[in-house]
Amino acid sequence: MSVQSAAADVDIDLRQLFASLARNWLRILVVALAVAGLAFVLAWLATPHYKAAAMLKIQMNESAFTRPAGTNDDDKPVLDAEGVATEVQVISSSSDILNQVAVNLNLARLPEFDDAVNMSPLSRFLVIAGLKSDPEEVPQEERVLEKMREKLNVYSVEKTRAIAIEFSSEDPELAAVIANAIAAAYIAYQGKAKTDSNSAATAFLGPEITELQKQVRDAEAKVANYRAESGLFMGGNNAVLATQQLSELSTELSRVRANRASAEATADSVRRALQNGGSLDAVPEVLSSDLIQRLRERQVELKTNIADLSTTLLDNHPRIRALKSQLADLDGQIRNEAQKIMKGLLTQAQTAQARENQLISDVNTLKAASARAGEEQVELDALQREATARRQQLESYMTSFREASSRKVRNYLPVDASVFSDARKPSEPYFPKIVPIVSAAFVGSLLLMAIVTLLQELFSGRAMRPAPGASFERIEQVAMPAAQQEPAIVEIAEAGDHHAVAEAEAEPQGAAAVAETTAGDAEPVRSRLGEIDVEKAAEKLIASGAARAIFVSPEGDEAAATAVLVAREVSDAGLRVLLLDLTASGAASRPMLDSGLFPGITNLLASEAQFSDVIHPDLYSDCHVIPVGTADPVRAMRAADRLPIIMQSLTTAYDLVIVECGPADAQGISRLVGEGTEVFLSMLESDDEVAQAAVKLIESGYPDLTLVTPIGHETPGNPWPGRRRSAA
């Protein structure tokens, strides 16, 4: 099995993860209560601050704006949001207003507004030592103004023309007094500004109006002189006389041309009718003649008589011949009359032609005069515009001058703001709010401690569980040695050389008795080196509250089982225990993981893995283990200086960290020893090798060395439910 597949065979046990909150509820609650208590004390001891607010209304006044000439009372300008924002900046930034309030109320005498007043001995010492700036280096006026700006808050109420002036102070009455004083100073500041504005306006506008009056007279005189010199007299409709006459003659010329054309056309039609012998009844001018109408009536009467007589008389009858003769005379008379009408029309056309020629001549003359008048009109218009502009400016100045003069004379100085709500003495401080502060501290510390507990549980590996379906090869357990029948080692005596080792033979009868018993029922033989069993070692670690336990095994891998058994025993007692395997062969971690392919301490030292990757759960207990790992040992030992840091991190997360060092010496374990460390020596047989290793450790600075033997302790059976299953 590869290292990657083995490391991936674990999942996060959410039940175990959140169960850590229940296991550590007392610690979480105590820390939260402590933080809440500290917050309560700080809030109780903090100096209370009070806040008072005065409300201003920005209003519209005719004095606030200069109304241009020609406008009425309904044409009032609108004070928009930008204008209100400007007034907010005026109140909060004006040094004149704040300084006036500070002087009137003598705020410089109060330590709240001047750090240099009643300075404590500690502050003076810090100033002398150069650890704090000397407030007296700044002028007193600036110190007071700076404090006032820190306590002042001016803002506009949204969608209104109201401005709030808030001021905070340690004295509730002073907070209200200063807020009202700032509002009053602002209104007085506006009134003074208007007084100065009126005085400046009258002083400026008086000479300007006199000069403008002279300029207006000169400009209007230039217009009149130029009009007289150029002959640009005005006719109706505000037009130049030449242009108006040209328009009238053009209209008359069009009318004459139409009459001439009509007369010529009528005469031509009469001429064609006379020449062709056609009927003259189609010509309206002929029919409209009274004489021709009477002749036509006589003609009709004769034709009627001839028709009546033709019924009884022949054509050659004298009477009929007389009537026909009269009828022919009437036709001649009608044609003669038509010729007279034609001549009259020709005469009319000739008269119209003569009138037309005269009008054309007059129009041409007026065209030249109108063109010349147009050029002169351009210059005249320029003079008139200049005169009009001068007059409008004069009227505007005179209007402003009259308004400013009337306000100055009558002392009428309405301002643009008024106080509609005075600041009142606050009854409760706005800071500190003890209940919200303590509640926030309690809830925040609860959440923080819960997060810290969950992270500790997660990174410790206790919240990890094997993934479903994961399988591993079975690895044989480290055999626990049986009781020995060989000679024992005598006790270590402290003599002149501090330690002497002697060897003694055991009783032959005792050896025979041990030999007759089985390994499972044998009572372990206790030597005189003072060793203890696994249970006693676990009790000692629990009772002493040790944070680290260093195990040295001079007899090699078999003795490493002692550290494993002690770790499981302490873990079964309810402590959070981690075993760190520093043996070369991984003899301590193999029985706990049933595998040697997990990433471990060498991977952590070689920066190939993190803590969460190298911490694994024991298959037979609640203990956690960091195996040797799979990285290059040579590369890992180059970072051996990191071991103290790693040990410190592990002791922070676990109640007890047990380190199996194998056959190490005092120098080898020096990097692992820290505060609250117990050193143990694992032994299987009481021989010279064990005794010499113990003496060296005692002489090297570990006088409290404890010897531990695993003999007689039961080995664990099957893996715990839910742990990794062994392959058949």
CSV table of C-alpha atoms in Angstrom, one decimal, residues 43-357:
chain,number,residue,atom,x,y,z
A,43,ALA,CA,-16.8,49.1,31.2
A,44,TRP,CA,-17.5,49.8,34.9
A,45,LEU,CA,-14.3,51.6,35.4
A,46,ALA,CA,-14.5,53.5,32.1
A,47,THR,CA,-15.3,57.2,32.2
A,48,PRO,CA,-18.9,57.7,31.0
A,49,HIS,CA,-19.5,60.1,28.1
A,50,TYR,CA,-22.8,61.9,27.4
A,51,LYS,CA,-24.1,63.2,24.1
A,52,ALA,CA,-26.5,66.0,23.5
A,53,ALA,CA,-27.8,67.3,20.1
A,54,ALA,CA,-29.3,70.6,18.9
A,55,MET,CA,-31.3,70.7,15.7
A,56,LEU,CA,-31.1,73.5,13.1
A,57,LYS,CA,-33.5,74.2,10.2
A,58,ILE,CA,-32.0,75.7,7.1
A,59,GLN,CA,-34.7,78.0,5.7
A,60,MET,CA,-35.4,80.2,2.7
A,61,ASN,CA,-35.2,84.0,3.0
A,62,GLU,CA,-35.2,86.8,0.4
A,63,SER,CA,-32.0,88.1,2.0
A,64,ALA,CA,-30.2,84.9,1.1
A,65,PHE,CA,-30.4,85.5,-2.6
A,66,THR,CA,-30.3,88.4,-5.0
A,67,ARG,CA,-33.4,88.2,-7.1
A,68,PRO,CA,-32.7,89.3,-10.7
A,69,ALA,CA,-34.8,92.0,-12.3
A,70,GLY,CA,-38.0,90.9,-13.9
A,71,THR,CA,-38.8,88.1,-11.5
A,72,ASN,CA,-41.8,87.9,-9.2
A,73,ASP,CA,-42.3,86.5,-5.7
A,74,ASP,CA,-43.1,83.0,-7.1
A,75,ASP,CA,-39.6,82.7,-8.6
A,76,LYS,CA,-37.8,81.6,-5.5
A,77,PRO,CA,-34.5,79.6,-5.7
A,78,VAL,CA,-34.4,76.2,-4.1
A,79,LEU,CA,-31.7,75.4,-1.5
A,80,ASP,CA,-30.6,71.9,-2.5
A,81,ALA,CA,-28.7,69.1,-0.7
A,82,GLU,CA,-25.4,70.6,-1.7
A,83,GLY,CA,-26.2,73.8,0.1
A,84,VAL,CA,-27.1,71.9,3.3
A,85,ALA,CA,-23.9,69.9,3.1
A,86,THR,CA,-22.0,73.2,2.7
A,87,GLU,CA,-23.5,74.5,5.9
A,88,VAL,CA,-22.6,71.3,7.7
A,89,GLN,CA,-18.9,71.8,6.7
A,90,VAL,CA,-19.1,75.4,7.9
A,91,ILE,CA,-20.3,74.4,11.3
A,92,SER,CA,-17.9,71.6,11.8
A,93,SER,CA,-14.8,73.2,10.3
A,94,SER,CA,-15.1,76.9,11.2
A,95,SER,CA,-12.4,77.7,13.8
A,96,ASP,CA,-14.1,81.1,14.4
A,97,ILE,CA,-17.3,79.5,15.6
A,98,LEU,CA,-15.6,76.8,17.8
A,99,ASN,CA,-13.1,79.3,19.2
A,100,GLN,CA,-15.9,81.7,20.2
A,101,VAL,CA,-17.7,78.9,22.1
A,102,ALA,CA,-14.5,77.8,23.8
A,103,VAL,CA,-13.7,81.4,24.9
A,104,ASN,CA,-17.3,82.1,26.1
A,105,LEU,CA,-17.4,78.9,28.1
A,106,ASN,CA,-13.8,79.0,29.2
A,107,LEU,CA,-13.2,75.4,28.1
A,108,ALA,CA,-9.4,75.7,28.4
A,109,ARG,CA,-9.7,75.4,32.2
A,110,LEU,CA,-11.1,71.8,31.9
A,111,PRO,CA,-8.7,68.8,31.6
A,112,GLU,CA,-11.2,67.2,29.2
A,113,PHE,CA,-10.3,69.8,26.6
A,114,ASP,CA,-6.7,70.5,27.5
A,115,ASP,CA,-4.2,67.7,28.2
A,116,ALA,CA,-1.8,70.1,29.8
A,117,VAL,CA,-4.2,70.9,32.7
A,118,ASN,CA,-3.7,68.8,35.8
A,119,MET,CA,-1.2,66.5,34.0
A,120,SER,CA,-0.5,63.4,36.1
A,121,PRO,CA,3.1,62.6,37.4
A,122,LEU,CA,3.2,59.6,35.1
A,123,SER,CA,2.4,61.7,32.1
A,124,ARG,CA,5.0,64.2,33.0
A,125,PHE,CA,7.6,61.5,33.4
A,126,LEU,CA,6.7,60.1,30.0
A,127,VAL,CA,7.1,63.5,28.5
A,128,ILE,CA,10.5,64.0,30.2
A,129,ALA,CA,11.6,60.6,29.0
A,130,GLY,CA,10.6,61.4,25.5
A,131,LEU,CA,8.0,58.6,25.4
A,132,LYS,CA,5.1,61.0,25.0
A,133,SER,CA,4.7,64.3,23.1
A,134,ASP,CA,4.5,67.4,25.3
A,135,PRO,CA,1.0,68.9,24.9
A,136,GLU,CA,2.4,72.4,25.8
A,137,GLU,CA,4.3,72.4,22.6
A,138,VAL,CA,1.0,73.1,20.8
A,139,PRO,CA,-0.7,76.4,21.5
A,140,GLN,CA,-3.6,76.1,24.0
A,141,GLU,CA,-6.1,77.4,21.5
A,142,GLU,CA,-5.3,74.7,19.0
A,143,ARG,CA,-5.4,72.0,21.8
A,144,VAL,CA,-8.9,73.0,22.8
A,145,LEU,CA,-10.1,73.2,19.2
A,146,GLU,CA,-8.7,69.8,18.4
A,147,LYS,CA,-10.5,68.3,21.4
A,148,MET,CA,-13.7,70.0,20.4
A,149,ARG,CA,-13.6,68.7,16.9
A,150,GLU,CA,-13.1,65.2,18.2
A,151,LYS,CA,-16.2,65.5,20.3
A,152,LEU,CA,-18.3,67.3,17.7
A,153,ASN,CA,-20.4,65.5,15.1
A,154,VAL,CA,-22.4,67.6,12.6
A,155,TYR,CA,-24.6,65.9,10.0
A,156,SER,CA,-27.6,66.6,7.9
A,157,VAL,CA,-30.9,64.7,8.3
A,158,GLU,CA,-31.5,62.8,5.0
A,159,LYS,CA,-34.2,64.2,2.7
A,160,THR,CA,-34.7,67.3,4.9
A,161,ARG,CA,-33.1,70.7,5.4
A,162,ALA,CA,-32.4,69.9,9.1
A,163,ILE,CA,-28.9,69.8,10.6
A,164,ALA,CA,-28.0,68.0,13.8
A,165,ILE,CA,-25.2,69.3,16.1
A,166,GLU,CA,-24.1,66.6,18.4
A,167,PHE,CA,-21.5,67.1,21.2
A,168,SER,CA,-20.2,64.6,23.7
A,169,SER,CA,-18.6,65.3,27.0
A,170,GLU,CA,-17.9,63.7,30.4
A,171,ASP,CA,-20.3,66.3,31.9
A,172,PRO,CA,-23.9,65.8,30.7
A,173,GLU,CA,-24.9,69.4,31.3
A,174,LEU,CA,-21.8,70.7,29.6
A,175,ALA,CA,-22.6,68.6,26.5
A,176,ALA,CA,-26.0,70.3,26.2
A,177,VAL,CA,-24.6,73.7,26.8
A,178,ILE,CA,-21.8,73.4,24.2
A,179,ALA,CA,-24.2,72.0,21.6
A,180,ASN,CA,-26.6,75.0,22.1
A,181,ALA,CA,-23.7,77.4,22.2
A,182,ILE,CA,-22.4,76.1,18.8
A,183,ALA,CA,-25.8,76.5,17.3
A,184,ALA,CA,-26.2,80.1,18.6
A,185,ALA,CA,-22.6,80.9,17.5
A,186,TYR,CA,-23.4,79.7,14.0
A,187,ILE,CA,-26.5,81.8,13.7
A,188,ALA,CA,-24.6,84.9,15.0
A,189,TYR,CA,-21.8,84.1,12.5
A,190,GLN,CA,-24.4,84.1,9.7
A,191,GLY,CA,-25.8,87.4,10.9
A,192,LYS,CA,-22.4,89.0,11.0
A,193,ALA,CA,-21.6,87.7,7.6
A,194,LYS,CA,-24.7,89.3,6.2
A,195,THR,CA,-23.9,92.6,7.9
A,196,ASP,CA,-20.5,92.6,6.4
A,197,SER,CA,-22.0,91.6,3.1
A,198,ASN,CA,-24.5,94.4,3.1
A,199,SER,CA,-21.9,97.0,4.0
A,200,ALA,CA,-19.6,95.7,1.3
A,201,ALA,CA,-22.4,95.7,-1.2
A,202,THR,CA,-23.5,99.3,-0.6
A,203,ALA,CA,-19.9,100.5,-0.6
A,204,PHE,CA,-19.3,98.7,-3.9
A,205,LEU,CA,-22.6,99.4,-5.7
A,206,GLY,CA,-22.8,103.1,-5.1
A,207,PRO,CA,-19.8,104.2,-7.3
A,208,GLU,CA,-20.6,101.4,-9.8
A,209,ILE,CA,-24.2,102.7,-10.2
A,210,THR,CA,-22.9,106.3,-10.8
A,211,GLU,CA,-20.5,105.1,-13.4
A,212,LEU,CA,-23.1,102.9,-15.1
A,213,GLN,CA,-25.6,105.7,-15.3
A,214,LYS,CA,-23.0,107.8,-17.2
A,215,GLN,CA,-22.2,104.9,-19.5
A,216,VAL,CA,-25.9,104.2,-20.2
A,217,ARG,CA,-26.4,107.9,-21.2
A,218,ASP,CA,-23.4,107.8,-23.5
A,219,ALA,CA,-24.4,104.6,-25.1
A,220,GLU,CA,-28.0,105.8,-25.8
A,221,ALA,CA,-26.7,109.1,-27.2
A,222,LYS,CA,-24.4,107.2,-29.6
A,223,VAL,CA,-27.5,105.2,-30.9
A,224,ALA,CA,-29.5,108.4,-31.5
A,225,ASN,CA,-26.6,110.2,-33.2
A,226,TYR,CA,-25.8,107.3,-35.5
A,227,ARG,CA,-29.5,106.9,-36.5
A,228,ALA,CA,-29.7,110.6,-37.4
A,229,GLU,CA,-26.4,110.6,-39.3
A,230,SER,CA,-27.3,107.5,-41.3
A,231,GLY,CA,-30.9,108.4,-41.9
A,232,LEU,CA,-32.1,105.1,-40.4
A,233,PHE,CA,-35.6,106.3,-39.5
A,234,MET,CA,-37.9,103.7,-38.2
A,235,GLY,CA,-41.2,102.9,-39.8
A,236,GLY,CA,-44.1,100.7,-38.7
A,237,ASN,CA,-43.3,97.3,-37.2
A,238,ASN,CA,-39.9,98.6,-35.8
A,239,ALA,CA,-38.4,98.4,-39.4
A,240,VAL,CA,-36.2,100.9,-41.2
A,241,LEU,CA,-38.2,103.3,-43.4
A,242,ALA,CA,-36.4,102.5,-46.6
A,243,THR,CA,-37.0,98.8,-46.1
A,244,GLN,CA,-40.7,99.4,-45.4
A,245,GLN,CA,-41.1,101.5,-48.5
A,246,LEU,CA,-39.3,98.9,-50.6
A,247,SER,CA,-41.8,96.3,-49.4
A,248,GLU,CA,-44.8,98.5,-50.2
A,249,LEU,CA,-43.6,99.4,-53.7
A,250,SER,CA,-42.9,95.7,-54.4
A,251,THR,CA,-46.4,94.9,-53.5
A,252,GLU,CA,-47.8,97.7,-55.7
A,253,LEU,CA,-45.6,96.6,-58.7
A,254,SER,CA,-47.0,93.1,-58.4
A,255,ARG,CA,-50.5,94.4,-58.5
A,256,VAL,CA,-49.9,96.7,-61.6
A,257,ARG,CA,-48.2,93.8,-63.5
A,258,ALA,CA,-51.3,91.7,-62.9
A,259,ASN,CA,-53.7,94.4,-64.1
A,260,ARG,CA,-51.6,94.9,-67.3
A,261,ALA,CA,-51.4,91.3,-68.1
A,262,SER,CA,-55.2,90.9,-67.6
A,263,ALA,CA,-56.0,93.9,-69.9
A,264,GLU,CA,-53.7,92.7,-72.6
A,265,ALA,CA,-55.2,89.2,-72.5
A,266,THR,CA,-58.8,90.6,-72.7
A,267,ALA,CA,-57.9,92.9,-75.6
A,268,ASP,CA,-56.3,90.1,-77.4
A,269,SER,CA,-59.4,87.8,-77.0
A,270,VAL,CA,-61.7,90.6,-78.3
A,271,ARG,CA,-59.3,91.2,-81.3
A,272,ARG,CA,-59.4,87.5,-82.3
A,273,ALA,CA,-63.2,87.4,-82.0
A,274,LEU,CA,-63.6,90.5,-84.3
A,275,GLN,CA,-61.0,89.2,-86.8
A,276,ASN,CA,-62.4,85.7,-87.0
A,277,GLY,CA,-66.1,86.7,-86.9
A,278,GLY,CA,-66.6,84.8,-83.7
A,279,SER,CA,-69.1,85.4,-81.0
A,280,LEU,CA,-68.4,88.2,-78.7
A,281,ASP,CA,-70.6,86.7,-76.0
A,282,ALA,CA,-67.6,84.7,-74.6
A,283,VAL,CA,-65.8,88.0,-73.7
A,284,PRO,CA,-66.9,89.2,-70.2
A,285,GLU,CA,-65.8,92.8,-70.9
A,286,VAL,CA,-68.1,93.0,-74.0
A,287,LEU,CA,-71.0,91.6,-72.2
A,288,SER,CA,-70.6,93.9,-69.3
A,289,SER,CA,-71.0,97.0,-71.6
A,290,ASP,CA,-74.5,98.6,-71.1
A,291,LEU,CA,-74.8,99.7,-74.8
A,292,ILE,CA,-74.0,96.3,-76.1
A,293,GLN,CA,-76.5,94.8,-73.7
A,294,ARG,CA,-79.3,97.2,-75.1
A,295,LEU,CA,-78.2,96.4,-78.7
A,296,ARG,CA,-78.4,92.7,-77.9
A,297,GLU,CA,-81.9,93.2,-76.5
A,298,ARG,CA,-83.0,95.0,-79.6
A,299,GLN,CA,-81.4,92.3,-81.7
A,300,VAL,CA,-83.3,89.6,-80.0
A,301,GLU,CA,-86.6,91.6,-80.4
A,302,LEU,CA,-86.0,92.0,-84.2
A,303,LYS,CA,-85.3,88.3,-84.5
A,304,THR,CA,-88.5,87.6,-82.7
A,305,ASN,CA,-90.5,89.9,-85.0
A,306,ILE,CA,-88.9,88.3,-88.1
A,307,ALA,CA,-89.8,84.9,-86.9
A,308,ASP,CA,-93.4,85.9,-86.3
A,309,LEU,CA,-93.8,87.6,-89.7
A,310,SER,CA,-92.2,84.7,-91.5
A,311,THR,CA,-95.2,82.6,-90.7
A,312,THR,CA,-97.5,84.8,-92.8
A,313,LEU,CA,-95.1,86.7,-95.1
A,314,LEU,CA,-92.5,85.7,-97.6
A,315,ASP,CA,-88.8,86.7,-97.3
A,316,ASN,CA,-89.1,89.4,-100.0
A,317,HIS,CA,-91.9,91.1,-98.3
A,318,PRO,CA,-91.0,94.7,-97.7
A,319,ARG,CA,-91.7,94.4,-94.1
A,320,ILE,CA,-89.5,91.4,-93.5
A,321,ARG,CA,-86.8,93.0,-95.6
A,322,ALA,CA,-87.0,96.2,-93.4
A,323,LEU,CA,-86.6,94.1,-90.2
A,324,LYS,CA,-83.6,92.2,-91.6
A,325,SER,CA,-82.0,95.5,-92.6
A,326,GLN,CA,-82.4,96.8,-89.1
A,327,LEU,CA,-80.9,93.5,-87.7
A,328,ALA,CA,-77.8,93.9,-89.9
A,329,ASP,CA,-77.4,97.5,-88.7
A,330,LEU,CA,-77.5,96.2,-85.1
A,331,ASP,CA,-74.7,93.7,-85.7
A,332,GLY,CA,-72.5,96.4,-87.1
A,333,GLN,CA,-73.2,98.6,-84.1
A,334,ILE,CA,-72.3,95.7,-81.7
A,335,ARG,CA,-68.9,95.0,-83.5
A,336,ASN,CA,-68.1,98.8,-83.5
A,337,GLU,CA,-68.8,98.9,-79.8
A,338,ALA,CA,-66.6,95.8,-79.3
A,339,GLN,CA,-63.8,97.5,-81.2
A,340,LYS,CA,-64.1,100.5,-78.8
A,341,ILE,CA,-63.9,98.2,-75.8
A,342,MET,CA,-60.8,96.5,-77.3
A,343,LYS,CA,-59.2,99.9,-77.8
A,344,GLY,CA,-60.0,100.8,-74.2
A,345,LEU,CA,-58.4,97.7,-73.0
A,346,LEU,CA,-55.3,98.4,-75.0
A,347,THR,CA,-55.1,101.9,-73.6
A,348,GLN,CA,-55.5,100.4,-70.1
A,349,ALA,CA,-52.7,98.0,-70.7
A,350,GLN,CA,-50.4,100.7,-72.0
A,351,THR,CA,-51.2,102.8,-68.9
A,352,ALA,CA,-50.4,99.8,-66.7
A,353,GLN,CA,-47.1,99.3,-68.6
A,354,ALA,CA,-46.1,102.9,-68.0
A,355,ARG,CA,-47.0,102.6,-64.3
A,356,GLU,CA,-45.0,99.3,-64.1
A,357,ASN,CA,-41.9,100.9,-65.6
